[in-house]
Tab-separated table of C-alpha atoms and ligand atoms in Angstrom:
chain	number	residue	atom	x	y	z
A	29	MET	CA	20.209	28.604	7.476
A	30	SER	CA	21.842	28.018	10.817
A	31	GLN	CA	24.825	25.898	11.659
A	32	LYS	CA	22.471	23.884	13.804
A	33	VAL	CA	20.522	22.575	10.814
A	34	GLU	CA	23.672	21.283	9.186
A	35	ASN	CA	24.534	19.407	12.351
A	36	GLN	CA	21.135	17.777	12.548
A	37	GLU	CA	20.851	14.261	11.324
A	38	PHE	CA	18.814	13.646	8.194
A	39	LEU	CA	15.222	12.880	9.133
A	40	PRO	CA	13.828	10.442	6.568
A	41	PHE	CA	10.100	10.457	5.802
A	42	VAL	CA	9.959	6.781	6.767
A	43	ARG	CA	12.182	4.495	8.855
A	44	PRO	CA	11.358	0.813	9.464
A	45	ASN	CA	11.132	-0.196	13.097
A	46	ILE	CA	13.090	-3.432	13.563
A	47	SER	CA	13.392	-4.633	17.161
A	48	GLU	CA	16.342	-6.419	18.770
A	49	GLN	CA	13.975	-9.358	19.201
A	50	THR	CA	13.474	-9.509	15.417
A	51	ILE	CA	17.220	-9.424	14.835
A	52	SER	CA	17.813	-12.352	17.188
A	53	ASP	CA	14.838	-14.266	15.720
A	54	VAL	CA	16.294	-13.871	12.235
A	55	VAL	CA	19.684	-15.114	13.470
A	56	GLU	CA	17.947	-18.117	14.996
A	57	CYS	CA	16.152	-18.800	11.707
A	58	LEU	CA	19.477	-18.603	9.857
A	59	ARG	CA	20.936	-21.167	12.278
A	60	SER	CA	17.894	-23.461	12.015
A	61	GLY	CA	18.902	-24.807	8.625
A	62	TRP	CA	15.554	-23.817	7.048
A	63	ILE	CA	15.670	-20.380	5.440
A	64	ALA	CA	13.521	-20.673	2.294
A	65	THR	CA	9.739	-21.267	2.336
A	66	GLY	CA	8.878	-23.417	5.339
A	67	PRO	CA	7.341	-23.436	8.809
A	68	LYS	CA	7.797	-19.686	9.445
A	69	VAL	CA	5.856	-18.840	6.282
A	70	GLN	CA	3.103	-21.195	7.407
A	71	LEU	CA	3.114	-19.617	10.852
A	72	LEU	CA	2.856	-16.068	9.509
A	73	GLU	CA	0.064	-17.107	7.120
A	74	GLN	CA	-1.816	-18.538	10.094
A	75	LYS	CA	-1.247	-15.388	12.144
A	76	LEU	CA	-2.419	-13.191	9.264
A	77	GLN	CA	-5.547	-15.298	8.808
A	78	ASP	CA	-6.287	-14.811	12.491
A	79	TYR	CA	-5.497	-11.097	12.317
A	80	VAL	CA	-7.666	-10.242	9.314
A	81	GLN	CA	-10.172	-13.015	10.048
A	82	ALA	CA	-10.091	-14.666	6.634
A	83	PRO	CA	-9.721	-18.339	5.656
A	84	HIS	CA	-6.850	-17.686	3.226
A	85	ALA	CA	-3.796	-15.444	3.634
A	86	GLN	CA	-1.040	-16.397	1.201
A	87	LEU	CA	2.441	-14.900	1.319
A	88	LEU	CA	4.386	-13.881	-1.745
A	89	THR	CA	7.572	-11.994	-2.600
A	90	SER	CA	5.790	-8.628	-2.920
A	91	ALA	CA	2.400	-6.979	-3.215
A	92	THR	CA	3.186	-6.430	-6.883
A	93	ALA	CA	3.577	-10.203	-7.330
A	94	ALA	CA	0.376	-10.690	-5.317
A	95	LEU	CA	-1.647	-8.272	-7.477
A	96	HIS	CA	-0.227	-9.867	-10.612
A	97	LEU	CA	-1.084	-13.417	-9.545
A	98	ALA	CA	-4.534	-12.334	-8.355
A	99	LEU	CA	-5.296	-11.070	-11.869
A	100	LEU	CA	-3.845	-14.200	-13.486
A	101	ALA	CA	-5.793	-16.451	-11.126
A	102	LEU	CA	-8.964	-14.629	-12.251
A	103	ASP	CA	-7.907	-15.334	-15.838
A	104	ILE	CA	-7.483	-11.668	-16.818
A	105	LYS	CA	-6.124	-11.492	-20.350
A	106	PRO	CA	-5.880	-9.292	-23.459
A	107	GLY	CA	-9.249	-7.743	-24.274
A	108	ASP	CA	-10.294	-7.496	-20.627
A	109	GLU	CA	-10.705	-4.243	-18.743
A	110	VAL	CA	-9.828	-3.537	-15.128
A	111	ILE	CA	-11.191	-0.413	-13.457
A	112	THR	CA	-8.769	1.341	-11.132
A	113	THR	CA	-7.454	4.712	-9.971
A	114	PRO	CA	-4.785	7.009	-11.432
A	115	MET	CA	-3.755	8.024	-7.882
A	116	THR	CA	-1.673	5.015	-6.872
A	117	PHE	CA	1.783	3.546	-7.047
A	118	VAL	CA	2.413	2.457	-10.618
A	119	ALA	CA	2.539	-1.250	-9.645
A	120	THR	CA	-1.269	-1.277	-9.514
A	121	LEU	CA	-1.439	-0.465	-13.231
A	122	ASN	CA	1.717	-2.288	-14.317
A	123	VAL	CA	0.286	-5.659	-13.362
A	124	ILE	CA	-2.875	-4.973	-15.382
A	125	ALA	CA	-0.703	-4.061	-18.378
A	126	LEU	CA	1.453	-7.170	-17.822
A	127	CYS	CA	-1.688	-9.319	-18.150
A	128	GLY	CA	-2.373	-7.611	-21.472
A	129	ALA	CA	-5.563	-6.077	-20.097
A	130	LYS	CA	-6.552	-2.412	-20.215
A	131	PRO	CA	-6.494	-0.262	-17.065
A	132	VAL	CA	-9.640	1.873	-17.198
A	133	LEU	CA	-9.174	4.833	-14.917
A	134	VAL	CA	-11.717	6.626	-12.748
A	135	ASP	CA	-10.777	9.972	-11.189
A	136	VAL	CA	-10.439	10.351	-7.425
A	137	GLU	CA	-12.168	12.400	-4.733
A	138	PRO	CA	-10.340	15.669	-4.007
A	139	GLY	CA	-10.172	15.271	-0.213
A	140	THR	CA	-9.506	11.571	0.313
A	141	TYR	CA	-7.587	10.845	-2.929
A	142	ASN	CA	-9.619	7.610	-3.151
A	143	ILE	CA	-11.373	6.426	-6.323
A	144	ASP	CA	-14.701	8.236	-6.722
A	145	VAL	CA	-17.072	5.294	-6.413
A	146	ASN	CA	-19.905	7.371	-7.923
A	147	GLN	CA	-18.033	7.563	-11.229
A	148	ILE	CA	-17.322	3.830	-11.584
A	149	GLU	CA	-20.608	2.659	-13.103
A	150	ALA	CA	-20.216	4.916	-16.163
A	151	LYS	CA	-16.913	3.151	-16.957
A	152	ILE	CA	-18.261	-0.406	-16.838
A	153	THR	CA	-18.440	-2.122	-20.250
A	154	PRO	CA	-19.024	-5.749	-21.310
A	155	LYS	CA	-15.203	-6.137	-21.202
A	156	THR	CA	-14.922	-5.098	-17.548
A	157	LYS	CA	-13.849	-8.011	-15.339
A	158	VAL	CA	-12.361	-6.528	-12.181
A	159	ILE	CA	-12.499	-3.372	-10.054
A	160	MET	CA	-9.218	-2.606	-8.292
A	161	PRO	CA	-9.670	0.136	-5.691
A	162	VAL	CA	-6.725	1.421	-3.624
A	163	HIS	CA	-7.229	2.400	0.021
A	164	PHE	CA	-5.121	5.539	-0.253
A	165	ALA	CA	-2.895	6.190	2.776
A	166	GLY	CA	-4.897	3.537	4.640
A	167	LEU	CA	-8.265	5.288	4.360
A	168	PRO	CA	-10.789	2.664	3.263
A	169	VAL	CA	-12.591	3.304	-0.011
A	170	ASP	CA	-16.384	3.437	0.377
A	171	LEU	CA	-16.746	-0.312	-0.081
A	172	ASP	CA	-20.511	-0.811	0.373
A	173	PRO	CA	-21.523	0.960	-2.853
A	174	LEU	CA	-18.442	-0.460	-4.619
A	175	TYR	CA	-19.384	-4.059	-3.779
A	176	ALA	CA	-23.011	-3.326	-4.713
A	177	LEU	CA	-21.793	-2.369	-8.206
A	178	ALA	CA	-19.568	-5.457	-8.410
A	179	LYS	CA	-22.568	-7.598	-7.539
A	180	LYS	CA	-24.848	-5.868	-10.027
A	181	TYR	CA	-22.391	-6.362	-12.933
A	182	ASN	CA	-20.907	-9.658	-11.742
A	183	LEU	CA	-17.376	-8.264	-11.351
A	184	ARG	CA	-14.523	-9.426	-9.141
A	185	VAL	CA	-12.864	-6.968	-6.754
A	186	ILE	CA	-9.164	-6.904	-5.884
A	187	GLU	CA	-8.568	-4.331	-3.156
A	188	ASP	CA	-5.038	-2.950	-3.389
A	189	ALA	CA	-4.693	-2.730	0.383
A	190	ALA	CA	-0.921	-2.107	0.300
A	191	HIS	CA	-1.461	0.856	2.657
A	192	ALA	CA	-4.273	-0.574	4.715
A	193	ILE	CA	-3.257	-3.431	6.988
A	194	GLY	CA	-5.095	-2.785	10.248
A	195	SER	CA	-7.581	-0.351	8.706
A	196	SER	CA	-11.267	-0.999	9.101
A	197	TYR	CA	-14.459	-0.003	7.315
A	198	LYS	CA	-17.693	0.297	9.313
A	199	GLY	CA	-16.249	-1.791	12.132
A	200	LYS	CA	-14.889	-4.553	9.873
A	201	LYS	CA	-11.180	-5.001	9.291
A	202	ILE	CA	-9.962	-4.659	5.686
A	203	GLY	CA	-9.446	-8.286	4.648
A	204	SER	CA	-12.233	-9.666	6.835
A	205	PHE	CA	-14.944	-9.273	4.167
A	206	GLY	CA	-15.386	-8.709	0.446
A	207	ASP	CA	-13.549	-10.509	-2.352
A	208	ILE	CA	-9.722	-10.296	-2.567
A	209	GLN	CA	-7.289	-8.053	-0.669
A	210	VAL	CA	-3.578	-7.543	-1.265
A	211	PHE	CA	-1.230	-6.218	1.438
A	212	SER	CA	2.382	-5.058	1.033
A	213	PHE	CA	5.199	-5.700	3.485
A	214	HIS	CA	7.753	-3.447	1.787
A	215	PRO	CA	9.928	-1.601	4.381
A	216	CYS	CA	7.968	1.649	3.813
A	217	LYS	CA	4.637	0.008	4.656
A	218	ASN	CA	2.911	-0.349	8.053
A	219	MET	CA	4.555	-3.717	8.682
A	220	THR	CA	7.456	-5.253	6.812
A	221	THR	CA	9.076	-8.547	5.883
A	222	ALA	CA	11.913	-6.613	4.115
A	223	GLU	CA	10.115	-7.430	0.856
A	224	GLY	CA	6.844	-9.273	0.732
A	225	GLY	CA	3.136	-9.285	0.102
A	226	CYS	CA	0.016	-11.210	0.950
A	227	ILE	CA	-3.216	-12.195	-0.815
A	228	VAL	CA	-6.294	-12.607	1.334
A	229	SER	CA	-9.406	-14.330	0.022
A	230	ARG	CA	-12.420	-16.375	0.966
A	231	ASP	CA	-12.534	-18.431	-2.219
A	232	ASP	CA	-10.983	-21.934	-2.010
A	233	SER	CA	-10.506	-22.466	-5.735
A	234	PHE	CA	-8.935	-19.004	-6.138
A	235	ALA	CA	-6.554	-19.712	-3.228
A	236	ASN	CA	-5.659	-23.031	-4.806
A	237	ARG	CA	-4.776	-21.287	-8.072
A	238	ILE	CA	-2.564	-18.857	-6.139
A	239	SER	CA	-0.707	-21.762	-4.451
A	240	GLN	CA	0.018	-23.242	-7.856
A	241	LEU	CA	0.916	-19.982	-9.599
A	242	ARG	CA	3.314	-18.824	-6.868
A	243	PHE	CA	5.415	-21.990	-6.990
A	244	HIS	CA	6.176	-23.271	-10.496
A	245	GLY	CA	2.637	-24.526	-11.191
A	246	ILE	CA	3.110	-27.503	-8.901
A	247	ASP	CA	-0.164	-29.172	-7.981
A	248	ARG	CA	0.127	-28.580	-4.228
A	249	ASP	CA	2.263	-26.641	-1.750
A	250	ALA	CA	5.457	-28.590	-2.392
A	251	TRP	CA	7.829	-26.506	-0.305
A	252	ASN	CA	8.227	-29.390	2.138
A	253	ARG	CA	9.334	-31.947	-0.414
A	254	TYR	CA	12.845	-31.853	1.086
A	255	SER	CA	11.642	-32.615	4.599
A	256	LYS	CA	11.351	-36.120	6.056
A	257	GLY	CA	7.593	-36.359	5.538
A	258	GLY	CA	7.640	-34.723	2.094
A	259	SER	CA	7.283	-36.492	-1.221
A	260	GLN	CA	9.480	-35.855	-4.272
A	261	HIS	CA	6.606	-36.548	-6.656
A	262	PHE	CA	4.449	-33.829	-8.108
A	263	ASP	CA	2.677	-32.849	-11.287
A	264	ILE	CA	2.835	-29.548	-13.211
A	265	LEU	CA	-0.590	-28.221	-14.152
A	266	MET	CA	0.622	-25.009	-15.798
A	267	PRO	CA	3.862	-23.045	-16.028
A	268	GLY	CA	3.993	-21.125	-12.756
A	269	TYR	CA	5.995	-18.310	-11.241
A	270	LYS	CA	8.554	-18.291	-8.429
A	271	PHE	CA	6.915	-15.808	-6.070
A	272	ASN	CA	7.105	-17.682	-2.732
A	273	MET	CA	8.244	-15.875	0.431
A	274	SER	CA	11.212	-17.148	2.485
A	275	ASP	CA	11.226	-18.123	6.161
A	276	LEU	CA	13.785	-15.393	6.838
A	277	GLN	CA	11.263	-12.813	5.655
A	278	ALA	CA	8.345	-14.439	7.466
A	279	THR	CA	10.357	-14.384	10.710
A	280	ILE	CA	10.537	-10.595	10.463
A	281	GLY	CA	6.818	-10.502	9.659
A	282	CYS	CA	5.770	-12.475	12.757
A	283	ASP	CA	7.338	-9.841	15.037
A	284	GLN	CA	6.050	-6.977	12.927
A	285	LEU	CA	2.498	-8.301	13.021
A	286	ALA	CA	2.674	-8.561	16.817
A	287	GLN	CA	3.535	-4.828	16.934
A	288	LEU	CA	1.119	-3.743	14.216
A	289	ASP	CA	-1.850	-2.519	16.254
A	290	ALA	CA	0.375	-0.565	18.639
A	291	SER	CA	2.325	0.986	15.779
A	292	ASN	CA	-0.865	1.901	13.875
A	293	GLN	CA	-2.104	3.562	17.045
A	294	ARG	CA	1.172	5.508	17.243
A	295	ARG	CA	0.717	6.579	13.603
A	296	LYS	CA	-2.706	7.917	14.471
A	297	GLU	CA	-1.289	9.934	17.393
A	298	ILE	CA	1.428	11.404	15.177
A	299	VAL	CA	-1.073	12.320	12.460
A	300	ASP	CA	-3.478	13.824	15.009
A	301	TRP	CA	-0.596	15.984	16.181
A	302	TYR	CA	0.164	17.114	12.607
A	303	TYR	CA	-3.507	18.006	12.090
A	304	GLU	CA	-3.458	20.020	15.304
A	305	GLN	CA	-0.257	21.862	14.406
A	306	LEU	CA	-1.237	22.592	10.807
A	307	GLN	CA	-4.803	23.596	11.625
A	308	GLY	CA	-5.620	26.935	9.969
A	309	TRP	CA	-2.485	27.065	7.781
A	310	ASP	CA	-3.456	28.366	4.333
A	311	GLU	CA	-0.229	27.081	2.792
A	312	VAL	CA	-1.267	23.429	3.072
A	313	ILE	CA	-4.508	21.577	2.424
A	314	LEU	CA	-4.923	18.642	4.776
A	315	PRO	CA	-6.485	15.351	3.653
A	316	SER	CA	-10.137	15.101	4.595
A	317	ILE	CA	-11.672	12.413	6.756
A	318	SER	CA	-14.473	10.234	5.359
A	319	ASP	CA	-17.809	10.574	7.101
A	320	TYR	CA	-18.504	6.828	7.308
A	321	ASP	CA	-17.206	4.938	10.320
A	322	HIS	CA	-13.634	3.744	9.735
A	323	PHE	CA	-10.170	3.278	11.215
A	324	ASN	CA	-7.281	4.600	9.140
A	325	SER	CA	-3.921	2.831	9.510
A	326	TRP	CA	-2.225	6.047	8.268
A	327	HIS	CA	0.422	4.550	6.024
A	328	ILE	CA	1.348	8.095	4.951
A	329	PHE	CA	0.284	11.630	5.825
A	330	ALA	CA	0.076	13.451	2.521
A	331	PRO	CA	-1.204	17.048	2.520
A	332	LEU	CA	-1.265	19.239	-0.571
A	333	ILE	CA	0.976	22.292	-0.906
A	334	ASN	CA	-1.286	25.257	-1.643
A	335	THR	CA	1.106	26.790	-4.179
A	336	GLN	CA	-1.139	29.801	-4.891
A	337	VAL	CA	-0.991	30.875	-1.270
A	338	CYS	CA	2.605	30.025	-0.397
A	339	GLY	CA	4.120	31.000	-3.722
A	340	ILE	CA	6.389	27.982	-4.069
A	341	SER	CA	5.863	24.752	-5.949
A	342	ARG	CA	5.584	21.351	-4.325
A	343	ASP	CA	8.971	20.414	-5.772
A	344	ASP	CA	10.512	23.582	-4.320
A	345	PHE	CA	8.933	22.748	-0.984
A	346	MET	CA	10.447	19.265	-1.015
A	347	ALA	CA	13.863	20.673	-1.988
A	348	LYS	CA	13.700	23.249	0.810
A	349	MET	CA	12.737	20.583	3.353
A	350	LYS	CA	15.855	18.724	2.275
A	351	GLU	CA	17.927	21.850	3.067
A	352	TYR	CA	16.570	21.482	6.589
A	353	ASN	CA	17.704	17.857	6.494
A	354	ILE	CA	14.144	16.564	6.351
A	355	GLY	CA	12.977	13.980	3.850
A	356	THR	CA	9.518	14.086	2.295
A	357	GLY	CA	7.770	11.643	-0.033
A	358	LEU	CA	5.875	11.962	-3.301
A	359	HIS	CA	2.820	9.693	-3.285
A	360	TYR	CA	2.107	9.794	-6.185
A	361	PRO	CA	2.432	11.343	-9.606
A	362	ALA	CA	-0.862	10.478	-11.371
A	363	VAL	CA	-0.163	7.251	-13.229
A	364	HIS	CA	-1.636	8.439	-16.546
A	365	SER	CA	1.105	11.083	-16.691
A	366	PHE	CA	3.687	8.361	-17.410
A	367	SER	CA	4.660	8.030	-21.067
A	368	TYR	CA	3.940	4.297	-21.323
A	369	TYR	CA	0.346	4.778	-20.201
A	370	GLN	CA	-0.173	7.734	-22.540
A	371	LYS	CA	1.382	5.928	-25.512
A	372	THR	CA	-0.323	2.596	-24.926
A	373	TYR	CA	-3.809	3.578	-23.802
A	374	GLY	CA	-4.102	7.105	-25.204
A	375	TYR	CA	-4.405	8.783	-21.813
A	376	GLN	CA	-3.632	12.494	-21.785
A	377	ILE	CA	-2.982	15.236	-19.294
A	378	GLY	CA	-6.389	16.688	-18.495
A	379	ASP	CA	-8.200	13.333	-18.438
A	380	PHE	CA	-8.279	13.020	-14.635
A	381	PRO	CA	-7.896	16.551	-13.296
A	382	THR	CA	-8.334	15.759	-9.618
A	383	ALA	CA	-5.656	13.053	-9.623
A	384	GLU	CA	-3.376	15.381	-11.596
A	385	HIS	CA	-3.886	18.204	-9.125
A	386	ILE	CA	-3.047	15.873	-6.241
A	387	GLY	CA	-0.074	14.416	-8.130
A	388	ASN	CA	1.317	17.925	-8.663
A	389	HIS	CA	0.754	19.250	-5.142
A	390	VAL	CA	0.989	16.321	-2.737
A	391	THR	CA	3.892	15.613	-0.404
A	392	SER	CA	4.241	13.106	2.427
A	393	LEU	CA	5.605	14.377	5.727
A	394	PRO	CA	7.778	12.161	7.972
A	395	LEU	CA	5.601	9.511	9.614
A	396	PHE	CA	6.785	6.364	11.334
A	397	PRO	CA	6.055	4.936	14.788
A	398	ASN	CA	9.376	5.795	16.425
A	399	ILE	CA	9.617	9.390	15.235
A	400	THR	CA	10.325	11.563	18.284
A	401	ILE	CA	8.392	14.649	19.325
A	402	GLU	CA	11.599	16.681	18.734
A	403	GLU	CA	11.699	15.371	15.169
A	404	GLN	CA	8.024	16.241	14.694
A	405	HIS	CA	8.731	19.772	15.915
A	406	ARG	CA	11.632	19.994	13.459
A	407	VAL	CA	9.172	19.264	10.632
A	408	ILE	CA	6.752	21.977	11.725
A	409	ASN	CA	9.511	24.523	12.426
A	410	ALA	CA	11.069	23.951	9.008
A	411	MET	CA	7.653	24.433	7.381
A	412	LYS	CA	7.119	27.673	9.354
A	413	GLN	CA	10.418	29.030	8.054
A	414	ILE	CA	9.812	27.906	4.492
A	415	PHE	CA	6.387	29.561	4.478
A	416	ASN	CA	7.617	32.630	6.447
A	417	ARG	CA	5.091	32.029	9.198
A	418	LYS	CA	5.611	33.666	12.594
B	527	PLP	C1	3.757	-0.336	-2.188
B	527	PLP	C2	2.584	-0.478	-3.070
B	527	PLP	C3	2.449	-1.540	-3.970
B	527	PLP	C4	3.539	-2.523	-4.223
B	527	PLP	O1	4.003	-3.144	-3.084
B	527	PLP	P1	5.323	-4.055	-3.155
B	527	PLP	O2	5.216	-4.956	-1.974
B	527	PLP	O3	6.491	-3.108	-3.053
B	527	PLP	O4	5.316	-4.773	-4.446
B	527	PLP	C5	1.275	-1.641	-4.682
B	527	PLP	N1	0.282	-0.745	-4.548
B	527	PLP	C6	0.382	0.305	-3.717
B	527	PLP	C7	-0.759	1.257	-3.594
B	527	PLP	C8	1.548	0.487	-2.965
B	527	PLP	O5	1.674	1.544	-2.165
């Protein structure tokens, strides 16, 4: 390896894009005297409602908290079953387990890594209450047949849309239709509030339950009880959680949301470039594109390493990229490979072969809106050297 590589700065696989404007807005919020849940949270909720075109967008401390409360608000409890995918971040399953319910897994499609909607019906039992699809990398799951099944069996749907803010399915934005959607604003996601998440719904009584559950079980949004117009009196309807977002975080989110469409467009350009560059390489298998009309927000670009052709494992590939000072991501090991899920639900290696294959071969290449073309070339050049391509 050349001296030059050692001198190159580490290129992470993701880097949040925080503008100077955001920094000064956060300083202003700090000086305003109101830093916990307040007007900025309300403002961002309003902006998100406008953006996804839904009557309710409720901010929480994380998408994990949002998924958890969504299940609790639907009264999911021990004995219930929730159908989801093994190809996701473990939070999707953890929250089901935390409710005492059973995650029932359905294998994924080999090209899109999304839950295979055709296999869902066979897994529905009288205990099934919810289907929780994940829009992997921002590519919308085939929602028409999924919602048809939910209707047929009277099931609720919580879309784990952590990757998919700005994505659309058949001309409709994710969040603008269907049942419940959860977005993540973790720094790795398409827009950030440092930490944060959002629940979108069209169901007033569900949204009301979320307001109570996210703030102690208080009977209404009581964040303003310290302001001049607020009242100190409230009732507790149930023991609630403390999952409310702060104004500091929402301030970041307002700027991020304003940039979202432009930065998703940038992601698409970067991914198009990767597809172009990697076209015809046998050493990698590129994710496939669904044939229905959609817009992909491209949260990550996650090809598979074709180990049989290139002769090195995915882990070796990631280690070698690091020698070139390039970070890659692992999204994700199949969730049923984790010991807790094997021990608790009896899942075994071999149960979901497609998810396992992806989990063992996938790697995410650097992708973020302000990556430079030089940095993109560094990625491709490093891969050429690792694979001994001319
Ligand atoms: C990031 C992520 C989550 C959790 O998001 P947080 O905001 O970090 O809690 C859940 N599901 C998926 C698919 C994710 O990628």
